[in-house]
């Protein structure tokens, strides 16, 4: 039997490799039998089989004495099928050696033997526990579970105590009362080393993986009061750099894994949700969403509570299997599924408040007026109506704190979640729903609402051969925001602005008060998104260790944006006669089909795991925008039919197809030496003919040296030690579709009665894949029985053939062209993570994990940099975050004007000759301290985030110098006023042609004084919860009752000169500080 | 078992097909269905014409783009025509002649001009290789493209000085261009204008009788202006002659209020407004109904008019806000609303009279010069000029240009610069005026992306 199976297997593999006809795969010639017999003797059947196949039977007549007659009718069945039928209930059994079928007499009747246990061992997730030891307490008898988690133990007494133990599971004892078969569910061991880690097309453990991975579990994400899961992932994983670009609901995040590999664009990681690729940037219309949500984040529609785990794949070993899409790392999101056990109902409800995390002190009216008058005095000018309506026409006794008025309100956050989950050994399910509602910090009723539903079903056939796993998530997000970010106004509006409404209750635009923000508040931006992510994994075990699997996924995202600009919201000075409506509809559909064949083989000392697969992936993105005006009334703005002018603009439809072929070979010798080889051949429709296909691959290896006998005992403190390394290549195809084609787009407005066409871009038919070579070396150590786990990684990523939108002078007609840059860019760095169980006893446990990333970025080569567009931007041997600037040497004590270093001594500051100062906008290191403290039934978790960086300060974001009609931070009060003032801020000025103004322009455009320290330490999140006592719960028939408070961004320590050091802007809402309280029931 | 086998076979067959079947085909997605590939644009008269129409549509569909308000506003601020009330730093820089290389508005102007130049180059290159386009349309489009390229280069040259000259679509060539000398650029402009003259029809039949696409006379008008700027008086006079000599097509309208109406008899080339809800952008931005939120006319424009000049009353209006009077250009009468009855003027006959007058005066034909000048003066309700000497006449023509062409496509600013009077006229009331302010700075972004470019002096 075994030999034949093996033979078949070889044939099968051979067949795949040499690709002979598929019929040959499973039915060897001469293997099929057709029989039609009634009450026949076994001997008769044997003859019939021998006649039709090359099999020969070996038996004695004595053996067949007690045979039972057989009735059989099969047509072209395999020999095994026939034999299985014939040998049911016979006193004999058989084995196959090559082409001999050998008949054996049964020693005793196993079926009726009451002392034999047949059983299955699974873990909580429903996965079979392989290689678990099964022993009978107090006896020598023991066995271990096979690939299916099944085991057989003979001669067991009733009520014997059976002990199950294994590497990844917690030890468990069970009293056997004679159940047949015996199903056992074991808890997964809490040892972090044996934590299951999801990887591309499979799983591994922290102990056995050969690559650099980070993991965030559902607890870390679920216990934060956030609407976008990305907000909960900051500061948790080394090498994962997440920046919240705006505090606006539904806003965008910048996510970088191990730095910026591409000089310009295409630095987003690959997102995979349950095996299905997901959008890395929003499909919204940038013309509408850019100023509000900074483009938005596609993940914001996702419910963080639906997430079971997020794995961050960082190095080539982990990502090479994603080939062309893995260059910037991958983020795998796994949604929750049911667990074996009693059906559980989980309800939770929380409510809280949010405010901006950090503000800035701005001038009040007297300070502002003083600045203005001083500016005019410095410029030796008299205020007039063109430059000083704030002084001449407005009531200068008024004061409005615009920061408080416009972004200082309190947001209300409500989150309700419900889920039902459970299952038995064969079927597990989970159904969940959630509702999230968050209002804004602006005056007016703005809110983000999310409704999410998810379902997950896993079914395994009783024979454990067929498994189906289906996950689906559906989200509805409804975001109602003003059509602009009000933060802009807190700097641009003088504090003595006239009242927002006049005496008749109308918006006030008199006396040149043209920027009334309340006009803009009556304009709305509505973004409705619905999102369906569904995935089915079907797997069938053909033979022992041989699994055929297919991953089928479908994602559909639909987004409608609506911008309503009522006529009443505009300054009447514009003389408009109607309001405007912009409606944008976007649709993204993706399907993916990934057939895979996996072969696992465990031998005495080694394990093989071979995966072969293919990917077919298609995305269609469609978008259309309608602009309408000519409405008779503002009340009709939502009715496009009521518009006298309706234009269809920006209709796009793009198709993206991706085709790949991949294989992976994993070899494990005694859990000591591990080798992982991956390869992929990729084709992407984003490249021109001839450039569409490329090969990628990686090798990863690990040596668990703590398994070596010389280590055991010699260094008792070290309980685990692993050295791993990987090297491989990745590609990047994050570029626009059709970029290689010379395309012309229809114009928006017809002219002279006909419509126009315009070129949509410069095209380059020849660009190719970007090439990313990654090296990673990691050391993982466990101390004191793995209570302390330390992992240190060094990575070295080289990007060549960079695919960039190469910036061009506008003389070329466009600002960039898709281009392979000959530059070689190095991203290297150190990542450290320490997990420690500082205290653990019944009453008190404290888990501290700390992570630190020290990234480095260097431009290694750039042929002809000096004659390229980047000549004045980059420098070989320096970081690409470098800025070449004029060096501001301070304020001239006699003139009160900034002085810049004039390196070419021409008595003026000239570009690019005087760019002498080099400063970088980068994080020199970042990380977090994650604390989980449990005291009795109290649980306290908090994360401290720290970032050491330089960034643009408030000055950079100003268009106008201190002294003009814009409000300024109180920092400017320490300005130069009199000769011999030695001060770092120059005099106030309001005239663009003054020397001081020109100096100020130099400083904001290219001065080095606009870059300063933006480091910060932030209490990123905190959660305190209390579980009710067990006896109280039992009395009330509850499994658990928990009350909690959760906070985000509760405090920030930073010397940053600006609104918020994280998103660094004067016009974008800072991240919010959120505090919520909630209650959770489980029954 | 049997079913499973079938399932497995199908799956394997699927994999097999994937591997060797259709990989290449699968990822070959063809062209997008919402766009046209360049080669297919230039296969029919209709789509090829659409490529040229695209330029006009882009220009008129933008909020502010070159001939559509942009030059009128910026140059009007740089000269002595407007006072800035916008409070926008970048706009104020024009008003205070304190432009910086980082000025985004100036960069926007530059960008617009070069994107149109690119499109004209793309059209010219494609037309050469095209089949299926009728000879007539091919000639028309080549002519329009050359005329449009010439006017873009004309403005770029006069605003920024020596500019990089882009005559192909190749970014590999264009991204390393250096600045060409003004003489060289003028040669190109003249060649384009002359080609356009030869190629384009001398009527408005191609645009259905509407004067909204450049024809032979638009190219001629541009050429006349170019020769004037080059001080090539003879040619300027000759080109102006050929337009003034066509009273069947062009006559000065008697009523000043009708000059800027769509297809007025005075217009040689106008652009049709396409944005809903308004007529021209100039009308929309310049006409005031309350405190100015962008610009208002300066006192120096108001005092430039002689008494009894009808243009002072017909082409200028005012609004009183809080006891203060703000004046605004009222050449275009419609601030907003439909239908469209006014077109945005590019060339009109009175400029040609003034060009010929100046050319004649420079050539010594003083009576011819005063005749032309008086045509314009008489239409405005003014008596014949009293200027006698050549110098006086030339000065009188400059004064006439100022009050006739105020706030029209930057004529005042370009005249001050070309005649070398900018410093003398502007420095008294523009604090911080420098002689180098007559040229705008080459935008910083261009310097960053093309290291062959150099900055103008003073920036």
GROMACS .gro file of C-alpha atoms in nm, chain A residues 501-716:
model
  216
  501UNK     CA    1  -2.346   8.618   1.065
  502UNK     CA    2  -2.494   8.960   1.013
  503UNK     CA    3  -2.788   9.104   1.204
  504UNK     CA    4  -3.034   8.939   0.966
  505UNK     CA    5  -2.884   8.597   1.027
  506UNK     CA    6  -2.715   8.579   0.688
  507UNK     CA    7  -2.353   8.486   0.639
  508UNK     CA    8  -2.144   8.795   0.677
  509UNK     CA    9  -1.922   8.884   0.383
  510UNK     CA   10  -1.919   9.258   0.433
  511UNK     CA   11  -1.609   9.473   0.462
  512UNK     CA   12  -1.396   9.236   0.265
  513UNK     CA   13  -1.447   8.946   0.505
  514UNK     CA   14  -1.436   8.701   0.218
  515UNK     CA   15  -1.309   8.391   0.397
  516UNK     CA   16  -1.605   8.333   0.627
  517UNK     CA   17  -1.556   7.967   0.729
  518UNK     CA   18  -1.921   7.926   0.813
  519UNK     CA   19  -1.997   7.961   0.443
  520UNK     CA   20  -1.782   7.660   0.383
  521UNK     CA   21  -1.947   7.478   0.674
  522UNK     CA   22  -2.274   7.482   0.484
  523UNK     CA   23  -2.098   7.291   0.209
  524UNK     CA   24  -2.087   6.919   0.255
  525UNK     CA   25  -1.881   6.626   0.149
  526UNK     CA   26  -2.049   6.289   0.172
  527UNK     CA   27  -1.860   5.971   0.109
  528UNK     CA   28  -2.049   5.645   0.114
  529UNK     CA   29  -1.843   5.334   0.079
  530UNK     CA   30  -1.948   4.975   0.078
  531UNK     CA   31  -1.703   4.703   0.077
  532UNK     CA   32  -1.738   4.331   0.027
  533UNK     CA   33  -1.444   4.106   0.083
  534UNK     CA   34  -1.507   3.739   0.042
  535UNK     CA   35  -1.281   3.445   0.018
  536UNK     CA   36  -1.323   3.071  -0.002
  537UNK     CA   37  -1.046   2.822   0.045
  538UNK     CA   38  -1.126   2.472  -0.069
  539UNK     CA   39  -0.880   2.201   0.007
  540UNK     CA   40  -0.882   1.836  -0.057
  541UNK     CA   41  -0.637   1.585   0.068
  542UNK     CA   42  -0.571   1.354  -0.221
  543UNK     CA   43  -0.331   1.133  -0.036
  544UNK     CA   44  -0.150   1.142   0.286
  545UNK     CA   45   0.033   1.478   0.293
  546UNK     CA   46  -0.084   1.570  -0.051
  547UNK     CA   47  -0.329   1.860  -0.052
  548UNK     CA   48  -0.494   2.026  -0.343
  549UNK     CA   49  -0.611   2.370  -0.253
  550UNK     CA   50  -0.783   2.652  -0.423
  551UNK     CA   51  -0.819   3.004  -0.308
  552UNK     CA   52  -1.109   3.194  -0.460
  553UNK     CA   53  -1.154   3.556  -0.366
  554UNK     CA   54  -1.373   3.841  -0.464
  555UNK     CA   55  -1.355   4.198  -0.345
  556UNK     CA   56  -1.590   4.470  -0.439
  557UNK     CA   57  -1.563   4.827  -0.322
  558UNK     CA   58  -1.811   5.085  -0.420
  559UNK     CA   59  -1.776   5.445  -0.326
  560UNK     CA   60  -2.005   5.738  -0.390
  561UNK     CA   61  -1.888   6.085  -0.316
  562UNK     CA   62  -2.111   6.384  -0.316
  563UNK     CA   63  -2.005   6.741  -0.276
  564UNK     CA   64  -2.276   7.000  -0.235
  565UNK     CA   65  -2.183   7.364  -0.262
  566UNK     CA   66  -2.500   7.570  -0.210
  567UNK     CA   67  -2.521   7.914  -0.364
  568UNK     CA   68  -2.584   8.055  -0.016
  569UNK     CA   69  -2.243   7.932   0.097
  570UNK     CA   70  -2.054   8.157  -0.143
  571UNK     CA   71  -1.944   8.511  -0.105
  572UNK     CA   72  -2.193   8.718  -0.308
  573UNK     CA   73  -1.893   8.903  -0.451
  574UNK     CA   74  -1.840   8.608  -0.684
  575UNK     CA   75  -2.170   8.695  -0.847
  576UNK     CA   76  -2.272   8.332  -0.876
  577UNK     CA   77  -2.622   8.244  -0.982
  578UNK     CA   78  -2.635   7.882  -0.875
  579UNK     CA   79  -2.479   7.634  -0.638
  580UNK     CA   80  -2.273   7.338  -0.753
  581UNK     CA   81  -2.293   6.966  -0.711
  582UNK     CA   82  -2.020   6.718  -0.777
  583UNK     CA   83  -2.102   6.355  -0.768
  584UNK     CA   84  -1.844   6.086  -0.808
  585UNK     CA   85  -1.905   5.714  -0.833
  586UNK     CA   86  -1.625   5.463  -0.807
  587UNK     CA   87  -1.625   5.091  -0.835
  588UNK     CA   88  -1.343   4.851  -0.771
  589UNK     CA   89  -1.381   4.482  -0.839
  590UNK     CA   90  -1.119   4.222  -0.794
  591UNK     CA   91  -1.128   3.850  -0.830
  592UNK     CA   92  -0.849   3.611  -0.766
  593UNK     CA   93  -0.807   3.242  -0.829
  594UNK     CA   94  -0.513   3.062  -0.685
  595UNK     CA   95  -0.494   2.686  -0.732
  596UNK     CA   96  -0.226   2.530  -0.516
  597UNK     CA   97  -0.085   2.190  -0.462
  598UNK     CA   98   0.087   2.122  -0.136
  599UNK     CA   99   0.284   1.822  -0.035
  600UNK     CA  100   0.390   1.768   0.321
  601UNK     CA  101   0.603   1.485   0.426
  602UNK     CA  102   0.729   1.415   0.771
  603UNK     CA  103   1.001   1.161   0.800
  604UNK     CA  104   1.190   1.054   1.102
  605UNK     CA  105   1.416   1.354   1.119
  606UNK     CA  106   1.301   1.581   0.848
  607UNK     CA  107   0.992   1.745   0.720
  608UNK     CA  108   0.926   1.859   0.368
  609UNK     CA  109   0.668   2.105   0.263
  610UNK     CA  110   0.638   2.173  -0.106
  611UNK     CA  111   0.393   2.419  -0.253
  612UNK     CA  112   0.317   2.480  -0.616
  613UNK     CA  113   0.060   2.731  -0.724
  614UNK     CA  114  -0.061   2.981  -0.971
  615UNK     CA  115  -0.240   3.312  -0.947
  616UNK     CA  116  -0.490   3.469  -1.178
  617UNK     CA  117  -0.594   3.809  -1.059
  618UNK     CA  118  -0.804   4.076  -1.221
  619UNK     CA  119  -0.906   4.420  -1.099
  620UNK     CA  120  -1.136   4.662  -1.268
  621UNK     CA  121  -1.153   5.017  -1.142
  622UNK     CA  122  -1.421   5.241  -1.278
  623UNK     CA  123  -1.498   5.593  -1.190
  624UNK     CA  124  -1.717   5.873  -1.314
  625UNK     CA  125  -1.773   6.226  -1.190
  626UNK     CA  126  -2.072   6.441  -1.264
  627UNK     CA  127  -2.062   6.815  -1.218
  628UNK     CA  128  -2.385   7.002  -1.214
  629UNK     CA  129  -2.480   7.364  -1.178
  630UNK     CA  130  -2.762   7.590  -1.281
  631UNK     CA  131  -2.998   7.490  -1.001
  632UNK     CA  132  -3.302   7.704  -0.945
  633UNK     CA  133  -3.267   7.652  -0.570
  634UNK     CA  134  -3.015   7.518  -0.321
  635UNK     CA  135  -3.280   7.273  -0.209
  636UNK     CA  136  -3.247   7.091  -0.540
  637UNK     CA  137  -2.872   7.037  -0.526
  638UNK     CA  138  -2.905   6.662  -0.480
  639UNK     CA  139  -3.124   6.628  -0.786
  640UNK     CA  140  -2.900   6.626  -1.089
  641UNK     CA  141  -3.204   6.644  -1.313
  642UNK     CA  142  -3.274   6.990  -1.174
  643UNK     CA  143  -2.943   7.125  -1.305
  644UNK     CA  144  -2.940   7.323  -1.624
  645UNK     CA  145  -2.579   7.228  -1.679
  646UNK     CA  146  -2.470   6.871  -1.620
  647UNK     CA  147  -2.125   6.755  -1.722
  648UNK     CA  148  -1.974   6.414  -1.709
  649UNK     CA  149  -1.608   6.431  -1.635
  650UNK     CA  150  -1.322   6.208  -1.543
  651UNK     CA  151  -1.478   5.887  -1.655
  652UNK     CA  152  -1.215   5.622  -1.620
  653UNK     CA  153  -1.213   5.250  -1.652
  654UNK     CA  154  -0.898   5.057  -1.596
  655UNK     CA  155  -0.827   4.691  -1.610
  656UNK     CA  156  -0.541   4.532  -1.426
  657UNK     CA  157  -0.448   4.172  -1.473
  658UNK     CA  158  -0.187   3.975  -1.302
  659UNK     CA  159  -0.075   3.625  -1.360
  660UNK     CA  160   0.182   3.429  -1.169
  661UNK     CA  161   0.324   3.099  -1.097
  662UNK     CA  162   0.493   3.015  -0.777
  663UNK     CA  163   0.656   2.744  -0.582
  664UNK     CA  164   0.798   2.702  -0.236
  665UNK     CA  165   1.005   2.434  -0.079
  666UNK     CA  166   1.042   2.419   0.294
  667UNK     CA  167   1.280   2.175   0.454
  668UNK     CA  168   1.307   2.118   0.824
  669UNK     CA  169   1.562   1.890   0.979
  670UNK     CA  170   1.479   1.801   1.331
  671UNK     CA  171   1.344   2.151   1.402
  672UNK     CA  172   1.705   2.251   1.395
  673UNK     CA  173   1.795   2.336   1.039
  674UNK     CA  174   1.539   2.503   0.821
  675UNK     CA  175   1.560   2.604   0.461
  676UNK     CA  176   1.291   2.782   0.265
  677UNK     CA  177   1.314   2.836  -0.109
  678UNK     CA  178   1.062   3.038  -0.303
  679UNK     CA  179   1.027   3.132  -0.663
  680UNK     CA  180   0.774   3.310  -0.870
  681UNK     CA  181   0.720   3.400  -1.232
  682UNK     CA  182   0.501   3.705  -1.269
  683UNK     CA  183   0.317   3.879  -1.543
  684UNK     CA  184   0.153   4.215  -1.498
  685UNK     CA  185  -0.059   4.411  -1.741
  686UNK     CA  186   0.094   4.735  -1.619
  687UNK     CA  187   0.393   4.689  -1.844
  688UNK     CA  188   0.427   4.715  -2.217
  689UNK     CA  189   0.460   4.416  -2.446
  690UNK     CA  190   0.793   4.243  -2.396
  691UNK     CA  191   0.830   4.369  -2.040
  692UNK     CA  192   0.539   4.196  -1.876
  693UNK     CA  193   0.706   3.891  -1.729
  694UNK     CA  194   0.980   3.857  -1.474
  695UNK     CA  195   1.115   3.605  -1.226
  696UNK     CA  196   1.159   3.654  -0.855
  697UNK     CA  197   1.289   3.430  -0.585
  698UNK     CA  198   1.434   3.404  -0.240
  699UNK     CA  199   1.614   3.172  -0.006
  700UNK     CA  200   1.571   3.175   0.367
  701UNK     CA  201   1.747   2.959   0.621
  702UNK     CA  202   1.744   2.924   0.994
  703UNK     CA  203   1.955   2.741   1.246
  704UNK     CA  204   1.795   2.681   1.579
  705UNK     CA  205   2.118   2.640   1.763
  706UNK     CA  206   1.952   2.592   2.098
  707UNK     CA  207   1.852   2.249   1.967
  708UNK     CA  208   2.216   2.150   1.933
  709UNK     CA  209   2.333   1.915   2.201
  710UNK     CA  210   2.640   2.126   2.272
  711UNK     CA  211   2.415   2.417   2.357
  712UNK     CA  212   2.189   2.230   2.587
  713UNK     CA  213   2.328   2.264   2.933
  714UNK     CA  214   2.624   2.476   2.835
  715UNK     CA  215   2.433   2.801   2.851
  716UNK     CA  216   2.141   2.725   3.076
   0.00000   0.00000   0.00000
